[in-house]
Amino acid sequence: MQSVMAARAEQDFDTVVMKFGGSSVADAEKIKNVAKRMVAMRERGKRVVGTVSAMGKTTDGLIELANQVSVEPNGREMDMLLSTGERISCALVAMAIHDLGYEAVSLTGSQAGIETDAAHTKAKITKIRADRVVEALDEGKIVLVAGFQGVSPETKDVTTLGRGGSDATAVALAAALGAACEIYSDVAGVFSADPRIVPDARKQDRISYDEMLEMSASGAKVLMLRSVELARNHGVRVHARSTFSDEEGTWIGEEGMEEAIISGVTHNEKEVVFTLTGIPDVPGAAATVFDAVAKHGVNVDTILQNVVHGVAELSFSVPTEDVPAARVAIEDAQGTLGSMQVAEDHNLGKVSLIGAGMRSHPGIAAKMFRTLADLDINLRMIATSPIKVSCMVAKNEVPRAVQALHAAFELEKDPTEEEAVRG
Ligand code: ADP
Ligand code: ASP
Ligand code: MG
């Protein structure tokens, strides 16, 4: 039986964007299953735009190959290479749909009018010229758009959108077409923690854009961060749900679950911490470092600065894939700031607690630190936002930390039932 929310979403839109991730199209059988789901939606009278990721671990394999033939693969060629993965899967889904007796056409990102800036391997969608998609929909076709890619009108080159970027393709298409947005994956929605680490994690019915932004930014890869930004900016309500069942998933929108103080605990084991020591303690030192880092397109997360006896020490974390660029950026900064010592720590991971209720409930951070202290886990860096507390800990402690925090905050319980009991 469909829930009220799902039924309303279906009534509100005559076009639906359905996105399936890599594990949902990993082999021929799974591709046929995806084709069936798109056809079933079509049979309910909807105009269907499908977007799919590359099959299984194809993208990882391509990156691996590139690194075998080149020390620092050229960005333009990397995007030529990586964009092929999604072309393969969307052509295959179109063929499988033909065999079910429906018309379908596959389009590359460029053919679908997805325009981006020119930043290879992490381009941002700037515009969608959807005429060709709309034309094909008007002809009654199911339209498959290769995820994770676009074209820069400035350079005329193919670009890709960063890991997990097919989520961004789906949300941007939904915004451009005024369509519903359904993101299907191997999990049934957004959970209170990664269900692979916490088996009794709870599926959230609803989660607000702000909470989801913090969750995605701190490692919950079920939705790519940029896709949540696009959804919030364009007011697209996203339904994250399972490829393998019809059960209702999680709705990401303006409203979260008011009753929940904490919506989830997330983790990220794919960050490296750089520490610069011996930096002159003068105005502009940090600006010099982070100007260089920004110029090289490095995304920085947690930052910590300490000044002892007139010299500053600066630590910051960057995603693993940005490490080579970060090294070059630091060398640039050394040109201006003189000799600093640089250390890299590859053995740290981050655990974060996210929840809009933190604003009005003091003591959450203290309880988090106490829980980790009781496990003898050392905190190496701490960062906060109004709705998030993050701690860097030893990487091998991350699963234990996530499980303990999930248990300490009783995230497996239904917050609405809690309210009822209390009330
Ligand atoms: P897809 O290939 O379909 O894009 P991803 O692998 O990118 O799927 O994202 C789904 C994965 O995200 C799940 O398999 C799960 O392990 C992981 N994940 C991490 N945190 C969460 C969370 N809080 N809720 C749901 N899934 C999560
Ligand atoms: N295939 C790309 C990746 O593995 C994009 C995606 O899956 O969304 O990152
Ligand atoms: Mg993904």
Tab-separated table of C-alpha atoms in Angstrom, residues 162-420:
chain	number	residue	atom	x	y	z
A	162	GLY	CA	32.446	14.289	-8.760
A	163	ARG	CA	31.937	10.915	-7.059
A	164	GLY	CA	28.279	10.083	-6.564
A	165	GLY	CA	27.402	12.768	-9.134
A	166	SER	CA	24.451	10.943	-10.711
A	167	ASP	CA	22.416	12.072	-7.699
A	168	ALA	CA	23.105	15.670	-8.786
A	169	THR	CA	22.065	14.836	-12.361
A	170	ALA	CA	18.738	13.499	-11.084
A	171	VAL	CA	17.922	16.453	-8.845
A	172	ALA	CA	18.932	19.012	-11.488
A	173	LEU	CA	16.757	17.267	-14.081
A	174	ALA	CA	13.822	17.196	-11.648
A	175	ALA	CA	14.262	20.926	-11.029
A	176	ALA	CA	14.491	21.725	-14.754
A	177	LEU	CA	11.478	19.569	-15.696
A	178	GLY	CA	9.316	20.355	-12.654
A	179	ALA	CA	9.339	16.632	-11.924
A	180	ALA	CA	9.241	14.359	-8.881
A	181	CYS	CA	12.658	12.979	-7.894
A	182	GLU	CA	13.072	9.371	-6.815
A	183	ILE	CA	16.588	8.182	-5.900
A	184	TYR	CA	16.817	4.380	-5.725
A	185	SER	CA	19.745	2.553	-4.109
A	186	ASP	CA	20.724	-0.582	-2.206
A	187	VAL	CA	19.404	0.881	1.065
A	188	ALA	CA	15.758	1.695	1.817
A	189	GLY	CA	16.373	5.384	2.580
A	190	VAL	CA	18.380	7.596	4.895
A	191	PHE	CA	19.098	5.795	8.157
A	192	SER	CA	20.159	7.013	11.603
A	193	ALA	CA	23.625	5.573	10.746
A	194	ASP	CA	25.151	3.540	7.927
A	195	PRO	CA	23.186	0.265	8.181
A	196	ARG	CA	26.346	-1.630	7.218
A	197	ILE	CA	27.910	-0.552	10.521
A	198	VAL	CA	24.837	-0.300	12.724
A	199	PRO	CA	22.446	-3.138	11.852
A	200	ASP	CA	19.589	-1.718	13.968
A	201	ALA	CA	19.863	1.784	12.443
A	202	ARG	CA	16.437	3.362	11.901
A	203	LYS	CA	15.089	4.512	8.576
A	204	GLN	CA	13.999	8.154	8.773
A	205	ASP	CA	10.564	9.024	7.384
A	206	ARG	CA	11.519	12.641	6.799
A	207	ILE	CA	14.689	14.662	7.051
A	208	SER	CA	15.197	18.394	6.478
A	209	TYR	CA	17.521	19.777	3.794
A	210	ASP	CA	19.742	21.293	6.508
A	211	GLU	CA	20.159	17.985	8.327
A	212	MET	CA	20.720	16.076	5.093
A	213	LEU	CA	23.344	18.620	3.994
A	214	GLU	CA	25.272	18.008	7.214
A	215	MET	CA	24.849	14.231	6.890
A	216	SER	CA	26.070	14.160	3.283
A	217	ALA	CA	28.937	16.545	4.046
A	218	SER	CA	30.090	14.332	6.895
A	219	GLY	CA	30.057	11.038	5.014
A	220	ALA	CA	26.526	9.607	4.579
A	221	LYS	CA	27.049	8.829	0.906
A	222	VAL	CA	23.446	7.742	0.302
A	223	LEU	CA	22.958	11.217	-1.262
A	224	MET	CA	25.768	13.247	-2.773
A	225	LEU	CA	26.243	16.617	-1.014
A	226	ARG	CA	25.837	18.667	-4.196
A	227	SER	CA	22.521	16.948	-4.970
A	228	VAL	CA	21.142	18.057	-1.601
A	229	GLU	CA	22.316	21.629	-2.226
A	230	LEU	CA	20.550	21.595	-5.587
A	231	ALA	CA	17.402	20.130	-4.022
A	232	ARG	CA	17.318	22.822	-1.348
A	233	ASN	CA	18.090	25.653	-3.777
A	234	HIS	CA	15.352	24.580	-6.184
A	235	GLY	CA	12.840	23.261	-3.646
A	236	VAL	CA	12.939	19.706	-5.038
A	237	ARG	CA	11.572	17.132	-2.566
A	238	VAL	CA	13.704	14.029	-2.929
A	239	HIS	CA	12.457	10.530	-2.156
A	240	ALA	CA	15.414	8.225	-1.307
A	241	ARG	CA	14.248	4.600	-1.468
A	242	SER	CA	15.123	0.997	-2.265
A	243	THR	CA	15.669	-0.399	-5.762
A	244	PHE	CA	14.675	-3.829	-4.584
A	245	SER	CA	11.351	-3.188	-2.814
A	246	ASP	CA	8.302	-0.920	-2.998
A	247	GLU	CA	8.546	0.222	0.591
A	248	GLU	CA	8.366	3.921	1.335
A	249	GLY	CA	11.800	5.527	1.753
A	250	THR	CA	12.910	8.846	3.232
A	251	TRP	CA	11.578	12.239	2.136
A	252	ILE	CA	14.137	15.038	2.067
A	253	GLY	CA	12.471	18.452	2.163
A	254	GLU	CA	11.876	21.616	4.210
A	255	GLU	CA	10.539	19.658	7.165
A	256	GLY	CA	12.373	17.078	9.236
A	257	MET	CA	11.064	15.019	12.146
A	258	GLU	CA	10.389	17.659	14.790
A	259	GLU	CA	10.393	15.068	17.547
A	260	ALA	CA	13.937	13.908	16.852
A	261	ILE	CA	16.765	15.698	18.660
A	262	ILE	CA	19.438	13.768	16.780
A	263	SER	CA	18.733	12.550	13.257
A	264	GLY	CA	21.870	10.542	12.709
A	265	VAL	CA	25.475	9.635	13.335
A	266	THR	CA	27.729	9.648	10.284
A	267	HIS	CA	31.310	8.711	9.605
A	268	ASN	CA	33.977	9.373	7.011
A	269	GLU	CA	37.137	7.345	6.623
A	270	LYS	CA	38.242	9.004	3.415
A	271	GLU	CA	39.936	12.125	4.729
A	272	VAL	CA	43.567	13.003	5.320
A	273	VAL	CA	44.696	15.564	7.913
A	274	PHE	CA	47.516	17.955	7.017
A	275	THR	CA	49.358	19.700	9.846
A	276	LEU	CA	51.583	22.686	9.146
A	277	THR	CA	53.900	23.776	11.942
A	278	GLY	CA	56.266	26.706	12.301
A	279	ILE	CA	53.933	29.153	10.564
A	280	PRO	CA	54.722	32.810	11.381
A	281	ASP	CA	52.012	34.159	13.723
A	282	VAL	CA	51.140	37.176	11.560
A	283	PRO	CA	47.860	38.399	10.050
A	284	GLY	CA	47.257	36.787	6.673
A	285	ALA	CA	49.159	33.512	7.250
A	286	ALA	CA	46.010	31.365	7.269
A	287	ALA	CA	44.630	33.364	4.332
A	288	THR	CA	47.791	32.587	2.317
A	289	VAL	CA	47.478	28.849	3.002
A	290	PHE	CA	43.764	28.637	2.218
A	291	ASP	CA	43.995	30.912	-0.841
A	292	ALA	CA	46.509	28.445	-2.287
A	293	VAL	CA	44.352	25.493	-1.272
A	294	ALA	CA	41.237	27.041	-2.868
A	295	LYS	CA	43.155	27.914	-6.042
A	296	HIS	CA	43.951	24.232	-6.504
A	297	GLY	CA	40.291	23.253	-6.082
A	298	VAL	CA	40.825	21.416	-2.788
A	299	ASN	CA	37.791	21.006	-0.538
A	300	VAL	CA	38.722	21.652	3.080
A	301	ASP	CA	36.654	20.400	5.976
A	302	THR	CA	37.683	20.621	9.636
A	303	ILE	CA	40.242	23.364	10.414
A	304	LEU	CA	42.132	23.811	13.664
A	305	GLN	CA	44.683	26.538	14.516
A	306	ASN	CA	46.842	26.863	17.598
A	307	VAL	CA	49.409	29.518	18.500
A	308	VAL	CA	52.218	28.618	20.883
A	309	HIS	CA	55.080	31.021	21.696
A	310	GLY	CA	54.573	33.156	18.603
A	311	VAL	CA	54.381	30.370	16.023
A	312	ALA	CA	51.178	28.978	14.659
A	313	GLU	CA	50.201	25.388	13.967
A	314	LEU	CA	47.447	24.711	11.475
A	315	SER	CA	45.634	21.421	10.821
A	316	PHE	CA	42.953	20.762	8.243
A	317	SER	CA	41.308	17.730	6.676
A	318	VAL	CA	40.828	17.143	2.931
A	319	PRO	CA	39.158	14.311	1.004
A	320	THR	CA	41.601	11.569	-0.089
A	321	GLU	CA	41.168	12.382	-3.773
A	322	ASP	CA	42.292	15.991	-3.167
A	323	VAL	CA	45.557	15.029	-1.427
A	324	PRO	CA	47.870	15.458	-4.473
A	325	ALA	CA	46.406	18.915	-5.189
A	326	ALA	CA	46.692	19.849	-1.496
A	327	ARG	CA	50.408	18.961	-1.530
A	328	VAL	CA	51.026	21.269	-4.489
A	329	ALA	CA	48.976	24.035	-2.831
A	330	ILE	CA	51.028	23.796	0.347
A	331	GLU	CA	54.248	24.067	-1.664
A	332	ASP	CA	52.847	27.259	-3.224
A	333	ALA	CA	52.057	28.667	0.229
A	334	GLN	CA	55.562	27.804	1.399
A	335	GLY	CA	56.851	30.078	-1.372
A	336	THR	CA	55.195	33.006	0.435
A	337	LEU	CA	55.375	31.984	4.091
A	338	GLY	CA	58.849	30.446	4.138
A	339	SER	CA	59.749	27.095	5.598
A	340	MET	CA	56.988	25.333	7.488
A	341	GLN	CA	56.986	21.688	8.445
A	342	VAL	CA	54.256	19.627	6.826
A	343	ALA	CA	52.873	16.358	8.153
A	344	GLU	CA	50.115	14.140	6.724
A	345	ASP	CA	48.012	11.821	8.846
A	346	HIS	CA	46.282	9.058	6.881
A	347	ASN	CA	45.093	7.187	9.964
A	348	LEU	CA	42.232	9.375	11.116
A	349	GLY	CA	38.499	9.123	10.545
A	350	LYS	CA	35.614	11.367	11.496
A	351	VAL	CA	32.423	10.628	13.413
A	352	SER	CA	29.646	13.215	13.526
A	353	LEU	CA	26.329	13.653	15.283
A	354	ILE	CA	23.710	15.567	13.311
A	355	GLY	CA	20.395	16.946	14.524
A	356	ALA	CA	18.341	20.118	14.278
A	357	GLY	CA	17.274	19.539	17.912
A	358	MET	CA	20.816	20.329	19.103
A	359	ARG	CA	19.971	24.016	18.831
A	360	SER	CA	17.583	23.741	21.760
A	361	HIS	CA	19.126	20.855	23.721
A	362	PRO	CA	22.387	21.717	25.480
A	363	GLY	CA	24.733	18.950	26.550
A	364	ILE	CA	24.735	16.905	23.344
A	365	ALA	CA	28.448	17.544	22.680
A	366	ALA	CA	29.334	16.728	26.299
A	367	LYS	CA	27.450	13.439	26.099
A	368	MET	CA	29.195	12.626	22.818
A	369	PHE	CA	32.668	13.286	24.268
A	370	ARG	CA	31.818	11.294	27.416
A	371	THR	CA	30.610	8.322	25.343
A	372	LEU	CA	33.859	8.276	23.349
A	373	ALA	CA	35.980	8.790	26.494
A	374	ASP	CA	34.319	5.778	28.112
A	375	LEU	CA	35.597	3.721	25.167
A	376	ASP	CA	39.096	5.166	25.651
A	377	ILE	CA	38.891	6.834	22.251
A	378	ASN	CA	41.096	9.886	21.901
A	379	LEU	CA	39.672	12.984	20.162
A	380	ARG	CA	42.173	14.534	17.772
A	381	MET	CA	40.094	17.395	16.362
A	382	ILE	CA	36.606	18.724	17.096
A	383	ALA	CA	34.409	20.849	14.848
A	384	THR	CA	30.856	22.070	15.353
A	385	SER	CA	28.020	23.774	13.518
A	386	PRO	CA	24.621	24.701	15.025
A	387	ILE	CA	23.335	21.238	14.104
A	388	LYS	CA	26.496	19.095	14.043
A	389	VAL	CA	29.377	17.975	16.259
A	390	SER	CA	32.291	16.176	14.560
A	391	CYS	CA	35.296	14.444	16.117
A	392	MET	CA	38.403	13.122	14.382
A	393	VAL	CA	39.502	9.833	15.961
A	394	ALA	CA	41.846	6.988	14.996
A	395	LYS	CA	40.483	5.388	11.824
A	396	ASN	CA	40.319	1.899	13.297
A	397	GLU	CA	38.093	3.193	16.118
A	398	VAL	CA	35.459	4.632	13.773
A	399	PRO	CA	33.028	1.657	13.637
A	400	ARG	CA	33.107	1.241	17.440
A	401	ALA	CA	32.566	4.981	17.914
A	402	VAL	CA	29.594	5.033	15.519
A	403	GLN	CA	27.969	2.031	17.209
A	404	ALA	CA	28.474	3.447	20.711
A	405	LEU	CA	27.070	6.878	19.811
A	406	HIS	CA	24.072	5.306	18.089
A	407	ALA	CA	23.359	3.290	21.235
A	408	ALA	CA	24.045	6.147	23.692
A	409	PHE	CA	21.570	8.455	21.954
A	410	GLU	CA	19.073	5.588	21.475
A	411	LEU	CA	18.746	6.350	17.775
A	412	GLU	CA	17.169	2.969	17.057
A	413	LYS	CA	13.993	4.164	18.841
A	414	ASP	CA	11.061	5.838	17.100
A	415	PRO	CA	11.133	9.480	18.300
A	416	THR	CA	7.368	9.903	17.810
A	417	GLU	CA	6.639	6.985	20.151
A	418	GLU	CA	9.047	8.478	22.667
A	419	GLU	CA	7.031	11.714	22.619
A	420	ALA	CA	3.793	9.822	23.084
